[in-house]
Amino acid sequence: MANEFRKQAENRSIDESCQPIIEAGLKQGIETAWERLEKQKPQCGFGQLGICCTNCDMGPCRIDPFGNDPQKGVCGATADTIVARNLIRMLATGAAAHSDHGREILEVLYEAATDKADAYTITDVEKLKALADEYGLATDGISTKDLAKALSLKILEEFGTIKGKLQFYERLPEKRKALLNKLGIAPRSVDREIVETMHRVHMGVDNDYINLLTHGLRTALSDGWGGSMMATEASDVLFGTPSPLSSQVNLAVLKQDQVNIILHGHNPILSEMIVNAAMDKDAVAKAKAMGATGINLAGMCCTGNELLMRRGVPIAGNMLNQELAIMSGAVEAMVVDYQCIFPAIVDVAGCFHTQVISTASKAKFPGATHMEFEPHSAVQTAAAIVDQAIENFPNRKKDRLCIPNNPADWTAGFSVEALLKALGGSTDPLLDAIKSGQIRGAVGIVGCNNPKVKHDFAHVRIMERLIADNVLVVGTGCAMIAAGKAGLMMPESAEKAGPGLKAVCQALGIPPVLHMGSCVDCSRILVLVAALAKALDVDISDLPVLGSAPEWYSEKAVSIGSYFVASGVTVHLGLSPRILGSKAVTSLLTQGLESVVKASFFVETDPDKAADAMIEKIDQKRKALGI
Ligand code: CUV
Ligand code: SF4
């Protein structure tokens, strides 16, 4: 039996730090996402194909996938309409999640500028000025705070303005802008495109799948070149633009003799304050009085990525590690903000001493302790949360501890600014390496985990294959946490790259897989590809670059994939979206889009075949460029 559990753990994940915990969980019968997925099987075929509609109360309706009756919903909607509507509804939810996060950061920037939240300072004044310039604001003789106030208001207006385009849309290369303008899908504002999606999917509004999907692309662009980019830029202004640093990753970053606090979710605003609160002398003294040797913070998912990039806080794991972290028995508090947080962590925590502390008014978790975060009282809330964790330390059940050894080392912090600095101030050295073939191309690998895929396996396999073939990998999100755990993110990891890429990495002292941040920081990848296209005076779609989401699960990933495609980057998906119930939608997204936006999606579940296909596509682009 013991061997059985070990085997099962190895089948679920390639992350060695979590295998012993999965095994222990199996022995103790603790339910995790893997068990819950099993219990869902067989998952509904109509749902998987995207041909179930619940948009109104004449339904729910479903279409027979074998061509028998019914072929229409009660209202007459066809499979094409239903599939397209369902997909862009997912996309709009994802775009809303990113953008609402962006808005909150801007609101804190505004409050910091108007002295309503004095815990926050403006860290990157240079970036603030550059952004103000971009937005056409006068900067001479204006105080930092006044500038931050004017800028945050100006950007906030773009969420709902009735006129014009998003300012960051101007960052696109001319050729791409001209194409998108011609298609009529330049995003007008952030909220507007999302709201219009919600309008269009109502019964009896947009029934033309092409028209629906076209607006989906526009909505996605309002996320990539809007809400997400705003989140990234405003976070940099408030907390600093990342630069390379080293840290550690995997569940072994939890410490046996310290108070462990995990910061999970997406928004850095409260967690940045917790990082400060955990360094407070009195807090550390109290932890010692409670029998610990100190306070240990570890990130998880994208809150983790934000803190890693700017503060070097270690990361305990990615999306599928969240329940397992609690099952280590060593977590005093798991502090969550929003997005990608399993409601189930409260149940798992119930089997241990861990306190789940929710902090966002818009994200409550039944069974968790709610300690609401507000910018003006952030310092106090952060201190209270740390205190709560310290007081929980004596409740640890020592006989149930299961902390793995050997955290992996990694480097992160590759903002576009940091990358340019490493390159000596311009993209030329990178372009030269691409032209000479030392670097064959680049792939942005992003996105989540999904229990339908062996945890981290697809991410790591694709990355290893690509770098071995001299393809530079950049990325964000849980994909990068997978890379770090697998040892692909040290300068020494260049050994695993092909000779050309290895030489470039060694010359620059960088790893072959570059961590660019959290999911909203996919906007950094957009800025990078735009800069490369501009330098070559080509469209983004001419570059030998691709996107890939090998283990995606989230509605946010639907938006990310779509704004990459709309920006001219072809995207690989390791799991099919729920579109296969419409041949027309499937063929448009996987082929037809090529002639519209010069990029499309392709689905390949086998990581090796996916890597082969990416390399082939990169070579095609190189040939077309004449390099
Ligand atoms: Ni935002 S969206 S599982 S934490 S990358 Fe991770 Fe990243 Fe997907 Fe969520
Ligand atoms: Fe059925 Fe049409 Fe209502 Fe959807 S919108 S549930 S297809 S009647």
PDB file of N, CA, C and O in Angstrom, residues 52 94 111 159 177 200 223 305 320 326 347 391 416 477-478 495 523 549 601 627:
ATOM      1  N   CYS A  52     -23.400  23.744 -23.897  1.00  0.00           N
ATOM      2  CA  CYS A  52     -24.460  23.863 -22.899  1.00  0.00           C
ATOM      3  C   CYS A  52     -24.655  25.352 -22.639  1.00  0.00           C
ATOM      4  O   CYS A  52     -23.697  26.066 -22.408  1.00  0.00           O
ATOM      5  N   GLY A  94     -12.110  36.821 -17.079  1.00  0.00           N
ATOM      6  CA  GLY A  94     -10.666  36.899 -16.886  1.00  0.00           C
ATOM      7  C   GLY A  94     -10.158  38.324 -17.015  1.00  0.00           C
ATOM      8  O   GLY A  94      -9.361  38.797 -16.194  1.00  0.00           O
ATOM      9  N   GLU A 111      -4.392  57.216  -3.439  1.00  0.00           N
ATOM     10  CA  GLU A 111      -4.484  57.488  -2.002  1.00  0.00           C
ATOM     11  C   GLU A 111      -3.118  57.794  -1.401  1.00  0.00           C
ATOM     12  O   GLU A 111      -2.995  58.625  -0.502  1.00  0.00           O
ATOM     13  N   PHE A 159     -10.707  53.552 -17.453  1.00  0.00           N
ATOM     14  CA  PHE A 159     -11.537  52.375 -17.192  1.00  0.00           C
ATOM     15  C   PHE A 159     -12.919  52.545 -17.795  1.00  0.00           C
ATOM     16  O   PHE A 159     -13.521  51.595 -18.259  1.00  0.00           O
ATOM     17  N   LYS A 177      -0.903  48.314 -34.945  1.00  0.00           N
ATOM     18  CA  LYS A 177      -1.980  49.269 -34.671  1.00  0.00           C
ATOM     19  C   LYS A 177      -2.849  49.474 -35.909  1.00  0.00           C
ATOM     20  O   LYS A 177      -4.074  49.485 -35.835  1.00  0.00           O
ATOM     21  N   ARG A 200     -23.456  41.614 -25.103  1.00  0.00           N
ATOM     22  CA  ARG A 200     -23.600  40.827 -26.330  1.00  0.00           C
ATOM     23  C   ARG A 200     -24.018  39.381 -26.088  1.00  0.00           C
ATOM     24  O   ARG A 200     -24.640  38.767 -26.955  1.00  0.00           O
ATOM     25  N   ASP A 223      -7.525  44.237 -21.785  1.00  0.00           N
ATOM     26  CA  ASP A 223      -6.856  43.671 -20.606  1.00  0.00           C
ATOM     27  C   ASP A 223      -5.333  43.786 -20.784  1.00  0.00           C
ATOM     28  O   ASP A 223      -4.639  44.448 -20.001  1.00  0.00           O
ATOM     29  N   ASN A 305       4.673  35.756  -6.725  1.00  0.00           N
ATOM     30  CA  ASN A 305       5.519  36.282  -7.797  1.00  0.00           C
ATOM     31  C   ASN A 305       5.794  37.779  -7.630  1.00  0.00           C
ATOM     32  O   ASN A 305       6.901  38.254  -7.886  1.00  0.00           O
ATOM     33  N   LEU A 320      -1.244  24.244  -7.713  1.00  0.00           N
ATOM     34  CA  LEU A 320      -1.574  22.939  -7.133  1.00  0.00           C
ATOM     35  C   LEU A 320      -0.803  22.633  -5.852  1.00  0.00           C
ATOM     36  O   LEU A 320      -0.974  21.584  -5.252  1.00  0.00           O
ATOM     37  N   ILE A 326      -0.477  23.582   3.203  1.00  0.00           N
ATOM     38  CA  ILE A 326      -1.156  23.474   4.504  1.00  0.00           C
ATOM     39  C   ILE A 326      -0.922  22.084   5.096  1.00  0.00           C
ATOM     40  O   ILE A 326      -0.703  21.917   6.298  1.00  0.00           O
ATOM     41  N   ASP A 347     -11.126  23.806   4.226  1.00  0.00           N
ATOM     42  CA  ASP A 347     -11.375  22.438   4.702  1.00  0.00           C
ATOM     43  C   ASP A 347     -10.069  21.745   5.075  1.00  0.00           C
ATOM     44  O   ASP A 347      -9.990  21.088   6.109  1.00  0.00           O
ATOM     45  N   GLU A 391       0.662  33.830  17.357  1.00  0.00           N
ATOM     46  CA  GLU A 391      -0.090  33.205  18.452  1.00  0.00           C
ATOM     47  C   GLU A 391      -0.520  31.785  18.114  1.00  0.00           C
ATOM     48  O   GLU A 391      -0.801  30.977  18.993  1.00  0.00           O
ATOM     49  N   VAL A 416      11.314  44.342 -18.084  1.00  0.00           N
ATOM     50  CA  VAL A 416      11.886  44.767 -19.374  1.00  0.00           C
ATOM     51  C   VAL A 416      13.036  45.737 -19.109  1.00  0.00           C
ATOM     52  O   VAL A 416      14.092  45.673 -19.759  1.00  0.00           O
ATOM     53  N   GLY A 477       3.773  33.851 -13.971  1.00  0.00           N
ATOM     54  CA  GLY A 477       2.760  33.017 -13.328  1.00  0.00           C
ATOM     55  C   GLY A 477       3.288  31.700 -12.788  1.00  0.00           C
ATOM     56  O   GLY A 477       4.471  31.534 -12.497  1.00  0.00           O
ATOM     57  N   CYS A 478       2.368  30.744 -12.706  1.00  0.00           N
ATOM     58  CA  CYS A 478       2.703  29.451 -12.131  1.00  0.00           C
ATOM     59  C   CYS A 478       3.688  28.687 -13.008  1.00  0.00           C
ATOM     60  O   CYS A 478       4.422  27.825 -12.517  1.00  0.00           O
ATOM     61  N   GLU A 495      23.701  25.616 -18.688  1.00  0.00           N
ATOM     62  CA  GLU A 495      24.258  24.318 -19.105  1.00  0.00           C
ATOM     63  C   GLU A 495      23.216  23.457 -19.820  1.00  0.00           C
ATOM     64  O   GLU A 495      23.565  22.595 -20.630  1.00  0.00           O
ATOM     65  N   SER A 523       1.940  41.631 -19.394  1.00  0.00           N
ATOM     66  CA  SER A 523       2.065  42.926 -20.083  1.00  0.00           C
ATOM     67  C   SER A 523       3.539  43.261 -20.333  1.00  0.00           C
ATOM     68  O   SER A 523       3.865  43.953 -21.293  1.00  0.00           O
ATOM     69  N   ALA A 549       0.637  28.164 -23.050  1.00  0.00           N
ATOM     70  CA  ALA A 549       0.030  27.962 -21.727  1.00  0.00           C
ATOM     71  C   ALA A 549      -0.195  26.463 -21.574  1.00  0.00           C
ATOM     72  O   ALA A 549      -1.284  25.957 -21.835  1.00  0.00           O
ATOM     73  N   PHE A 601      -4.447  30.182 -32.460  1.00  0.00           N
ATOM     74  CA  PHE A 601      -4.211  29.227 -31.368  1.00  0.00           C
ATOM     75  C   PHE A 601      -3.890  27.863 -31.952  1.00  0.00           C
ATOM     76  O   PHE A 601      -4.364  27.526 -33.027  1.00  0.00           O
ATOM     77  N   ILE A 627      16.180  35.379 -42.133  1.00  0.00           N
ATOM     78  CA  ILE A 627      17.329  35.188 -41.227  1.00  0.00           C
ATOM     79  C   ILE A 627      17.540  33.693 -40.952  1.00  0.00           C
ATOM     80  O   ILE A 627      16.692  32.885 -41.229  1.00  0.00           O
TER      81      ILE A 627
END
